[in-house]
PDB file of C-alpha atoms in Angstrom:
ATOM      1  CA  ASP R   1       0.000   0.000   0.000  1.00  0.00           C
ATOM      2  CA  ILE R   2       1.093   3.581  -0.609  1.00  0.00           C
ATOM      3  CA  GLN R   3       1.852   5.473   2.592  1.00  0.00           C
ATOM      4  CA  MET R   4       1.107   9.186   2.849  1.00  0.00           C
ATOM      5  CA  THR R   5       3.066  11.345   5.301  1.00  0.00           C
ATOM      6  CA  GLN R   6       2.084  14.919   6.115  1.00  0.00           C
ATOM      7  CA  SER R   7       4.216  17.556   7.745  1.00  0.00           C
ATOM      8  CA  PRO R   8       3.927  19.196  10.072  1.00  0.00           C
ATOM      9  CA  SER R   9       1.431  17.283  12.219  1.00  0.00           C
ATOM     10  CA  SER R  10       0.363  20.547  13.793  1.00  0.00           C
ATOM     11  CA  LEU R  11       0.921  24.176  13.013  1.00  0.00           C
ATOM     12  CA  SER R  12       0.173  27.465  14.754  1.00  0.00           C
ATOM     13  CA  ALA R  13      -0.400  30.510  12.608  1.00  0.00           C
ATOM     14  CA  SER R  14      -2.102  33.898  12.653  1.00  0.00           C
ATOM     15  CA  VAL R  15      -4.873  35.379  10.557  1.00  0.00           C
ATOM     16  CA  GLY R  16      -3.324  36.755   7.387  1.00  0.00           C
ATOM     17  CA  ASP R  17      -0.349  34.364   7.397  1.00  0.00           C
ATOM     18  CA  ARG R  18       0.687  32.315   4.392  1.00  0.00           C
ATOM     19  CA  VAL R  19       0.711  28.637   5.329  1.00  0.00           C
ATOM     20  CA  THR R  20       2.083  25.586   3.541  1.00  0.00           C
ATOM     21  CA  ILE R  21       1.372  21.948   4.400  1.00  0.00           C
ATOM     22  CA  THR R  22       3.392  19.174   2.816  1.00  0.00           C
ATOM     23  CA  CYS R  23       2.351  15.654   1.855  1.00  0.00           C
ATOM     24  CA  ARG R  24       4.806  12.972   0.726  1.00  0.00           C
ATOM     25  CA  ALA R  25       3.893   9.651  -0.890  1.00  0.00           C
ATOM     26  CA  SER R  26       5.936   6.495  -0.341  1.00  0.00           C
ATOM     27  CA  GLN R  27       6.111   6.037  -4.118  1.00  0.00           C
ATOM     28  CA  GLY R  28       5.284   8.129  -7.158  1.00  0.00           C
ATOM     29  CA  ILE R  29       1.594   8.873  -7.561  1.00  0.00           C
ATOM     30  CA  SER R  30       1.660  11.285 -10.515  1.00  0.00           C
ATOM     31  CA  SER R  31      -1.062  13.870  -9.740  1.00  0.00           C
ATOM     32  CA  TYR R  32      -3.455  11.454  -8.019  1.00  0.00           C
ATOM     33  CA  LEU R  33      -3.543  13.546  -4.857  1.00  0.00           C
ATOM     34  CA  ASN R  34      -6.457  15.219  -3.103  1.00  0.00           C
ATOM     35  CA  TRP R  35      -6.777  17.543  -0.106  1.00  0.00           C
ATOM     36  CA  TYR R  36      -9.599  17.729   2.436  1.00  0.00           C
ATOM     37  CA  GLN R  37     -10.457  20.117   5.256  1.00  0.00           C
ATOM     38  CA  GLN R  38     -12.201  18.922   8.406  1.00  0.00           C
ATOM     39  CA  LYS R  39     -13.586  21.074  11.201  1.00  0.00           C
ATOM     40  CA  PRO R  40     -14.372  19.627  14.630  1.00  0.00           C
ATOM     41  CA  GLY R  41     -17.536  17.536  14.655  1.00  0.00           C
ATOM     42  CA  LYS R  42     -18.037  17.933  10.909  1.00  0.00           C
ATOM     43  CA  ALA R  43     -17.523  15.760   7.852  1.00  0.00           C
ATOM     44  CA  PRO R  44     -14.440  16.352   5.724  1.00  0.00           C
ATOM     45  CA  LYS R  45     -14.781  18.695   2.757  1.00  0.00           C
ATOM     46  CA  LEU R  46     -12.944  18.323  -0.544  1.00  0.00           C
ATOM     47  CA  LEU R  47     -10.691  21.306  -1.268  1.00  0.00           C
ATOM     48  CA  ILE R  48      -8.295  20.280  -4.033  1.00  0.00           C
ATOM     49  CA  TYR R  49      -8.305  17.307  -6.424  1.00  0.00           C
ATOM     50  CA  THR R  50      -5.707  15.991  -8.873  1.00  0.00           C
ATOM     51  CA  ALA R  51      -3.058  17.922  -6.932  1.00  0.00           C
ATOM     52  CA  SER R  52      -3.992  21.401  -8.110  1.00  0.00           C
ATOM     53  CA  SER R  53      -7.643  21.633  -9.198  1.00  0.00           C
ATOM     54  CA  LEU R  54      -9.781  23.762  -6.910  1.00  0.00           C
ATOM     55  CA  GLN R  55     -13.120  22.206  -5.976  1.00  0.00           C
ATOM     56  CA  SER R  56     -16.118  24.348  -6.883  1.00  0.00           C
ATOM     57  CA  GLY R  57     -16.970  26.845  -4.161  1.00  0.00           C
ATOM     58  CA  VAL R  58     -13.582  26.690  -2.439  1.00  0.00           C
ATOM     59  CA  PRO R  59     -11.938  30.104  -1.980  1.00  0.00           C
ATOM     60  CA  SER R  60      -9.047  30.926  -4.286  1.00  0.00           C
ATOM     61  CA  ARG R  61      -6.688  31.480  -1.325  1.00  0.00           C
ATOM     62  CA  PHE R  62      -6.349  27.677  -1.304  1.00  0.00           C
ATOM     63  CA  SER R  63      -3.990  26.169  -3.851  1.00  0.00           C
ATOM     64  CA  GLY R  64      -2.244  22.864  -4.393  1.00  0.00           C
ATOM     65  CA  SER R  65       0.870  21.863  -6.244  1.00  0.00           C
ATOM     66  CA  GLY R  66       3.207  18.943  -6.789  1.00  0.00           C
ATOM     67  CA  SER R  67       3.564  15.729  -8.717  1.00  0.00           C
ATOM     68  CA  GLY R  68       5.261  12.401  -8.156  1.00  0.00           C
ATOM     69  CA  THR R  69       5.953  12.057  -4.454  1.00  0.00           C
ATOM     70  CA  ASP R  70       5.896  15.603  -3.043  1.00  0.00           C
ATOM     71  CA  PHE R  71       2.858  17.832  -2.767  1.00  0.00           C
ATOM     72  CA  THR R  72       1.893  21.058  -1.016  1.00  0.00           C
ATOM     73  CA  LEU R  73      -1.301  22.739   0.084  1.00  0.00           C
ATOM     74  CA  THR R  74      -0.960  26.502   0.442  1.00  0.00           C
ATOM     75  CA  ILE R  75      -3.312  28.963   2.057  1.00  0.00           C
ATOM     76  CA  SER R  76      -2.244  32.392   0.855  1.00  0.00           C
ATOM     77  CA  SER R  77      -3.816  34.479   3.603  1.00  0.00           C
ATOM     78  CA  LEU R  78      -5.309  32.619   6.559  1.00  0.00           C
ATOM     79  CA  GLN R  79      -8.871  33.464   7.504  1.00  0.00           C
ATOM     80  CA  PRO R  80     -10.505  32.617  10.856  1.00  0.00           C
ATOM     81  CA  GLU R  81     -12.625  29.913   9.220  1.00  0.00           C
ATOM     82  CA  ASP R  82      -9.506  28.101   7.912  1.00  0.00           C
ATOM     83  CA  PHE R  83      -8.451  26.786  11.304  1.00  0.00           C
ATOM     84  CA  ALA R  84      -9.125  23.082  10.912  1.00  0.00           C
ATOM     85  CA  THR R  85      -7.409  19.769  10.223  1.00  0.00           C
ATOM     86  CA  TYR R  86      -6.207  19.053   6.695  1.00  0.00           C
ATOM     87  CA  TYR R  87      -5.725  15.623   5.103  1.00  0.00           C
ATOM     88  CA  CYS R  88      -4.095  14.530   1.878  1.00  0.00           C
ATOM     89  CA  GLN R  89      -5.268  11.357   0.118  1.00  0.00           C
ATOM     90  CA  GLN R  90      -3.920   9.345  -2.811  1.00  0.00           C
ATOM     91  CA  SER R  91      -5.964   7.604  -5.486  1.00  0.00           C
ATOM     92  CA  TYR R  92      -3.108   6.384  -7.703  1.00  0.00           C
ATOM     93  CA  SER R  93      -3.039   2.786  -6.560  1.00  0.00           C
ATOM     94  CA  THR R  94      -6.405   1.631  -5.298  1.00  0.00           C
ATOM     95  CA  PRO R  95      -7.632  -0.124  -3.414  1.00  0.00           C
ATOM     96  CA  PRO R  96      -6.870   0.985  -0.820  1.00  0.00           C
ATOM     97  CA  TYR R  97      -7.238   4.744  -0.913  1.00  0.00           C
ATOM     98  CA  THR R  98      -4.871   6.081   1.735  1.00  0.00           C
ATOM     99  CA  PHE R  99      -4.871   9.293   3.724  1.00  0.00           C
ATOM    100  CA  GLY R 100      -2.144  11.228   5.439  1.00  0.00           C
ATOM    101  CA  GLN R 101      -2.301  11.408   9.216  1.00  0.00           C
ATOM    102  CA  GLY R 102      -3.597  14.980   9.155  1.00  0.00           C
ATOM    103  CA  THR R 103      -2.241  18.453   9.915  1.00  0.00           C
ATOM    104  CA  LYS R 104      -3.998  20.434  12.615  1.00  0.00           C
ATOM    105  CA  LEU R 105      -3.889  24.157  11.933  1.00  0.00           C
ATOM    106  CA  GLU R 106      -4.379  26.187  15.088  1.00  0.00           C
ATOM    107  CA  ILE R 107      -4.590  29.858  15.917  1.00  0.00           C
ATOM    108  CA  LYS R 108      -1.388  31.389  17.289  1.00  0.00           C
TER     109      LYS R 108
ATOM    110  CA  GLU M   1     -28.304  19.698  -3.863  1.00  0.00           C
ATOM    111  CA  VAL M   2     -26.499  16.439  -3.109  1.00  0.00           C
ATOM    112  CA  GLN M   3     -27.434  14.916   0.233  1.00  0.00           C
ATOM    113  CA  LEU M   4     -26.074  11.812   1.924  1.00  0.00           C
ATOM    114  CA  VAL M   5     -27.726  10.868   5.203  1.00  0.00           C
ATOM    115  CA  GLU M   6     -26.346   8.002   7.269  1.00  0.00           C
ATOM    116  CA  SER M   7     -28.390   6.109   9.847  1.00  0.00           C
ATOM    117  CA  GLY M   8     -28.202   2.959  11.927  1.00  0.00           C
ATOM    118  CA  GLY M   9     -25.291   3.773  14.203  1.00  0.00           C
ATOM    119  CA  GLY M  10     -25.268   2.869  17.872  1.00  0.00           C
ATOM    120  CA  LEU M  11     -23.732   0.817  20.651  1.00  0.00           C
ATOM    121  CA  VAL M  12     -22.955  -2.834  19.999  1.00  0.00           C
ATOM    122  CA  LYS M  13     -21.030  -5.468  21.935  1.00  0.00           C
ATOM    123  CA  PRO M  14     -17.813  -6.984  20.612  1.00  0.00           C
ATOM    124  CA  GLY M  15     -18.650  -9.811  18.236  1.00  0.00           C
ATOM    125  CA  GLY M  16     -21.981  -8.228  17.381  1.00  0.00           C
ATOM    126  CA  SER M  17     -23.402  -6.907  14.125  1.00  0.00           C
ATOM    127  CA  LEU M  18     -24.791  -3.633  12.864  1.00  0.00           C
ATOM    128  CA  ARG M  19     -26.050  -2.302   9.544  1.00  0.00           C
ATOM    129  CA  LEU M  20     -25.587   1.291   8.457  1.00  0.00           C
ATOM    130  CA  SER M  21     -27.653   2.916   5.729  1.00  0.00           C
ATOM    131  CA  CYS M  22     -26.887   5.960   3.624  1.00  0.00           C
ATOM    132  CA  ALA M  23     -29.826   7.622   1.875  1.00  0.00           C
ATOM    133  CA  ALA M  24     -28.747   9.564  -1.204  1.00  0.00           C
ATOM    134  CA  SER M  25     -30.530  12.361  -3.042  1.00  0.00           C
ATOM    135  CA  GLY M  26     -29.773  15.174  -5.455  1.00  0.00           C
ATOM    136  CA  PHE M  27     -27.847  13.078  -7.979  1.00  0.00           C
ATOM    137  CA  THR M  28     -28.258   9.908 -10.035  1.00  0.00           C
ATOM    138  CA  PHE M  29     -27.327   7.346  -7.408  1.00  0.00           C
ATOM    139  CA  SER M  30     -27.216   4.414  -9.833  1.00  0.00           C
ATOM    140  CA  ASN M  31     -24.430   6.171 -11.782  1.00  0.00           C
ATOM    141  CA  ALA M  32     -22.229   6.690  -8.742  1.00  0.00           C
ATOM    142  CA  TRP M  33     -19.398   4.761  -7.226  1.00  0.00           C
ATOM    143  CA  MET M  34     -19.810   4.955  -3.456  1.00  0.00           C
ATOM    144  CA  SER M  35     -17.502   4.508  -0.511  1.00  0.00           C
ATOM    145  CA  TRP M  36     -17.389   4.287   3.268  1.00  0.00           C
ATOM    146  CA  VAL M  37     -14.699   6.175   5.167  1.00  0.00           C
ATOM    147  CA  ARG M  38     -14.338   5.905   8.934  1.00  0.00           C
ATOM    148  CA  GLN M  39     -12.708   7.939  11.666  1.00  0.00           C
ATOM    149  CA  ALA M  40     -11.924   6.578  15.115  1.00  0.00           C
ATOM    150  CA  PRO M  41     -12.323   9.058  17.986  1.00  0.00           C
ATOM    151  CA  GLY M  42      -9.514  11.611  17.865  1.00  0.00           C
ATOM    152  CA  LYS M  43      -7.859   9.870  14.923  1.00  0.00           C
ATOM    153  CA  GLY M  44      -7.471  10.396  11.195  1.00  0.00           C
ATOM    154  CA  LEU M  45      -9.486   9.247   8.210  1.00  0.00           C
ATOM    155  CA  GLU M  46      -9.431   5.602   7.097  1.00  0.00           C
ATOM    156  CA  TRP M  47     -10.989   4.271   3.919  1.00  0.00           C
ATOM    157  CA  ALA M  48     -13.137   1.195   4.647  1.00  0.00           C
ATOM    158  CA  GLY M  49     -14.519   0.078   1.315  1.00  0.00           C
ATOM    159  CA  ARG M  50     -16.222   0.948  -1.963  1.00  0.00           C
ATOM    160  CA  ILE M  51     -18.832  -0.317  -4.394  1.00  0.00           C
ATOM    161  CA  LYS M  52     -18.845   0.391  -8.095  1.00  0.00           C
ATOM    162  CA  ARG M  53     -21.957   1.211 -10.088  1.00  0.00           C
ATOM    163  CA  LYS M  54     -23.687  -1.735 -11.723  1.00  0.00           C
ATOM    164  CA  ILE M  55     -22.595  -0.902 -15.264  1.00  0.00           C
ATOM    165  CA  ASP M  56     -19.013  -1.175 -14.025  1.00  0.00           C
ATOM    166  CA  GLY M  57     -19.786  -4.545 -12.479  1.00  0.00           C
ATOM    167  CA  GLY M  58     -21.149  -3.459  -9.099  1.00  0.00           C
ATOM    168  CA  THR M  59     -18.128  -5.022  -7.434  1.00  0.00           C
ATOM    169  CA  THR M  60     -16.816  -4.223  -3.983  1.00  0.00           C
ATOM    170  CA  ASP M  61     -13.369  -3.656  -2.483  1.00  0.00           C
ATOM    171  CA  TYR M  62     -12.424  -3.468   1.171  1.00  0.00           C
ATOM    172  CA  ALA M  63      -9.606  -2.283   3.372  1.00  0.00           C
ATOM    173  CA  ALA M  64      -7.612  -5.078   4.979  1.00  0.00           C
ATOM    174  CA  PRO M  65      -8.832  -4.410   8.569  1.00  0.00           C
ATOM    175  CA  VAL M  66     -12.494  -4.972   7.589  1.00  0.00           C
ATOM    176  CA  LYS M  67     -12.218  -7.497   4.764  1.00  0.00           C
ATOM    177  CA  GLY M  68     -14.255 -10.619   5.467  1.00  0.00           C
ATOM    178  CA  ARG M  69     -16.288  -8.895   8.209  1.00  0.00           C
ATOM    179  CA  PHE M  70     -17.879  -5.909   6.425  1.00  0.00           C
ATOM    180  CA  THR M  71     -20.125  -6.033   3.359  1.00  0.00           C
ATOM    181  CA  ILE M  72     -21.102  -3.062   1.227  1.00  0.00           C
ATOM    182  CA  SER M  73     -24.237  -3.241  -0.898  1.00  0.00           C
ATOM    183  CA  ARG M  74     -26.539  -0.880  -2.711  1.00  0.00           C
ATOM    184  CA  ASP M  75     -30.202  -0.668  -3.648  1.00  0.00           C
ATOM    185  CA  ASP M  76     -30.441   1.637  -6.634  1.00  0.00           C
ATOM    186  CA  SER M  77     -34.251   1.506  -6.558  1.00  0.00           C
ATOM    187  CA  LYS M  78     -34.124   3.069  -3.091  1.00  0.00           C
ATOM    188  CA  ASN M  79     -31.080   5.302  -3.672  1.00  0.00           C
ATOM    189  CA  THR M  80     -29.514   3.722  -0.616  1.00  0.00           C
ATOM    190  CA  LEU M  81     -26.057   2.440   0.269  1.00  0.00           C
ATOM    191  CA  TYR M  82     -25.502  -0.101   3.035  1.00  0.00           C
ATOM    192  CA  LEU M  83     -22.661  -1.220   5.256  1.00  0.00           C
ATOM    193  CA  GLU M  84     -23.207  -4.540   6.995  1.00  0.00           C
ATOM    194  CA  MET M  85     -20.723  -4.957   9.830  1.00  0.00           C
ATOM    195  CA  ASN M  86     -20.210  -8.352  11.493  1.00  0.00           C
ATOM    196  CA  SER M  87     -17.809  -9.706  14.109  1.00  0.00           C
ATOM    197  CA  LEU M  88     -17.323  -6.169  15.354  1.00  0.00           C
ATOM    198  CA  LYS M  89     -14.224  -5.339  17.367  1.00  0.00           C
ATOM    199  CA  THR M  90     -13.562  -2.483  19.762  1.00  0.00           C
ATOM    200  CA  GLU M  91     -11.190  -1.020  17.177  1.00  0.00           C
ATOM    201  CA  ASP M  92     -14.135  -0.620  14.776  1.00  0.00           C
ATOM    202  CA  THR M  93     -15.452   2.176  17.021  1.00  0.00           C
ATOM    203  CA  ALA M  94     -15.619   5.192  14.721  1.00  0.00           C
ATOM    204  CA  VAL M  95     -17.756   7.677  12.878  1.00  0.00           C
ATOM    205  CA  TYR M  96     -18.646   6.140   9.526  1.00  0.00           C
ATOM    206  CA  TYR M  97     -19.107   8.453   6.560  1.00  0.00           C
ATOM    207  CA  CYS M  98     -20.580   7.545   3.208  1.00  0.00           C
ATOM    208  CA  THR M  99     -19.117   9.379   0.260  1.00  0.00           C
ATOM    209  CA  THR M 100     -19.442   9.603  -3.491  1.00  0.00           C
ATOM    210  CA  ILE M 101     -16.378   8.754  -5.595  1.00  0.00           C
ATOM    211  CA  VAL M 102     -15.942  10.860  -8.716  1.00  0.00           C
ATOM    212  CA  GLY M 103     -13.229  11.844 -11.124  1.00  0.00           C
ATOM    213  CA  GLY M 104     -12.858   9.090 -13.725  1.00  0.00           C
ATOM    214  CA  SER M 105      -9.508   7.514 -12.945  1.00  0.00           C
ATOM    215  CA  TYR M 106      -8.554  10.427 -10.673  1.00  0.00           C
ATOM    216  CA  HIS M 107     -10.825   9.360  -7.857  1.00  0.00           C
ATOM    217  CA  HIS M 108     -11.744  11.780  -5.105  1.00  0.00           C
ATOM    218  CA  PHE M 109     -14.468  11.857  -2.466  1.00  0.00           C
ATOM    219  CA  ASP M 110     -16.504  14.911  -3.357  1.00  0.00           C
ATOM    220  CA  ASN M 111     -19.641  14.560  -1.220  1.00  0.00           C
ATOM    221  CA  TRP M 112     -19.818  13.297   2.347  1.00  0.00           C
ATOM    222  CA  GLY M 113     -22.645  12.472   4.716  1.00  0.00           C
ATOM    223  CA  GLN M 114     -22.753  13.799   8.266  1.00  0.00           C
ATOM    224  CA  GLY M 115     -21.522  10.494   9.664  1.00  0.00           C
ATOM    225  CA  ALA M 116     -22.917   7.748  11.899  1.00  0.00           C
ATOM    226  CA  LEU M 117     -21.235   6.857  15.179  1.00  0.00           C
ATOM    227  CA  VAL M 118     -20.629   3.190  15.866  1.00  0.00           C
ATOM    228  CA  THR M 119     -19.427   2.288  19.346  1.00  0.00           C
ATOM    229  CA  VAL M 120     -18.234  -1.249  20.018  1.00  0.00           C
ATOM    230  CA  SER M 121     -17.990  -1.844  23.737  1.00  0.00           C
ATOM    231  CA  SER M 122     -19.010  -4.388  26.337  1.00  0.00           C
TER     232      SER M 122
END
């Protein structure tokens, strides 16, 4: 199975900051990489698919990049509603679909 | 508007069984691949299994921890997805989400239900 590793596991930042979260796959996955946002007590929400495509309705301050084994999710200017946990997920070699362990973004 | 509504969660003893349902609306359910994703308390997301649409064979795939114990099925006439869980273990305690799978070969989970909590405890 392909393992997904996110870094950092947690991150403190302030409103207005630029934030980058990294996801690394244990083998090359081309652009088969998706990002989700989850707020406490809520279902995850798709943000980015195929590494860099913005899901409809997601603010343009979110962007994704990368290919192969290394990927990033960037939030250009943090808003209060962005404090949440973020997960990457690969769909290159399925089943199984595998997720990263999550990155918790907290207010500094 | 796409809606996925899970039901059937609850408390069950180890070794017991439970069936979750996911009622779908707002899209053509019979055309959709569907999946179950779970999340143990305070933990990350774990894919549990999927079912393809009938024209793609209607076949199922499962994650290793649930294979042989969980069964996913669908009733396209009722727009409903099911997860039959047998021989439940304490480590199966989680919120179970049903999701749609879209994207051709670039699969992603674009719609999620609100989740159903399953607690396995004596």
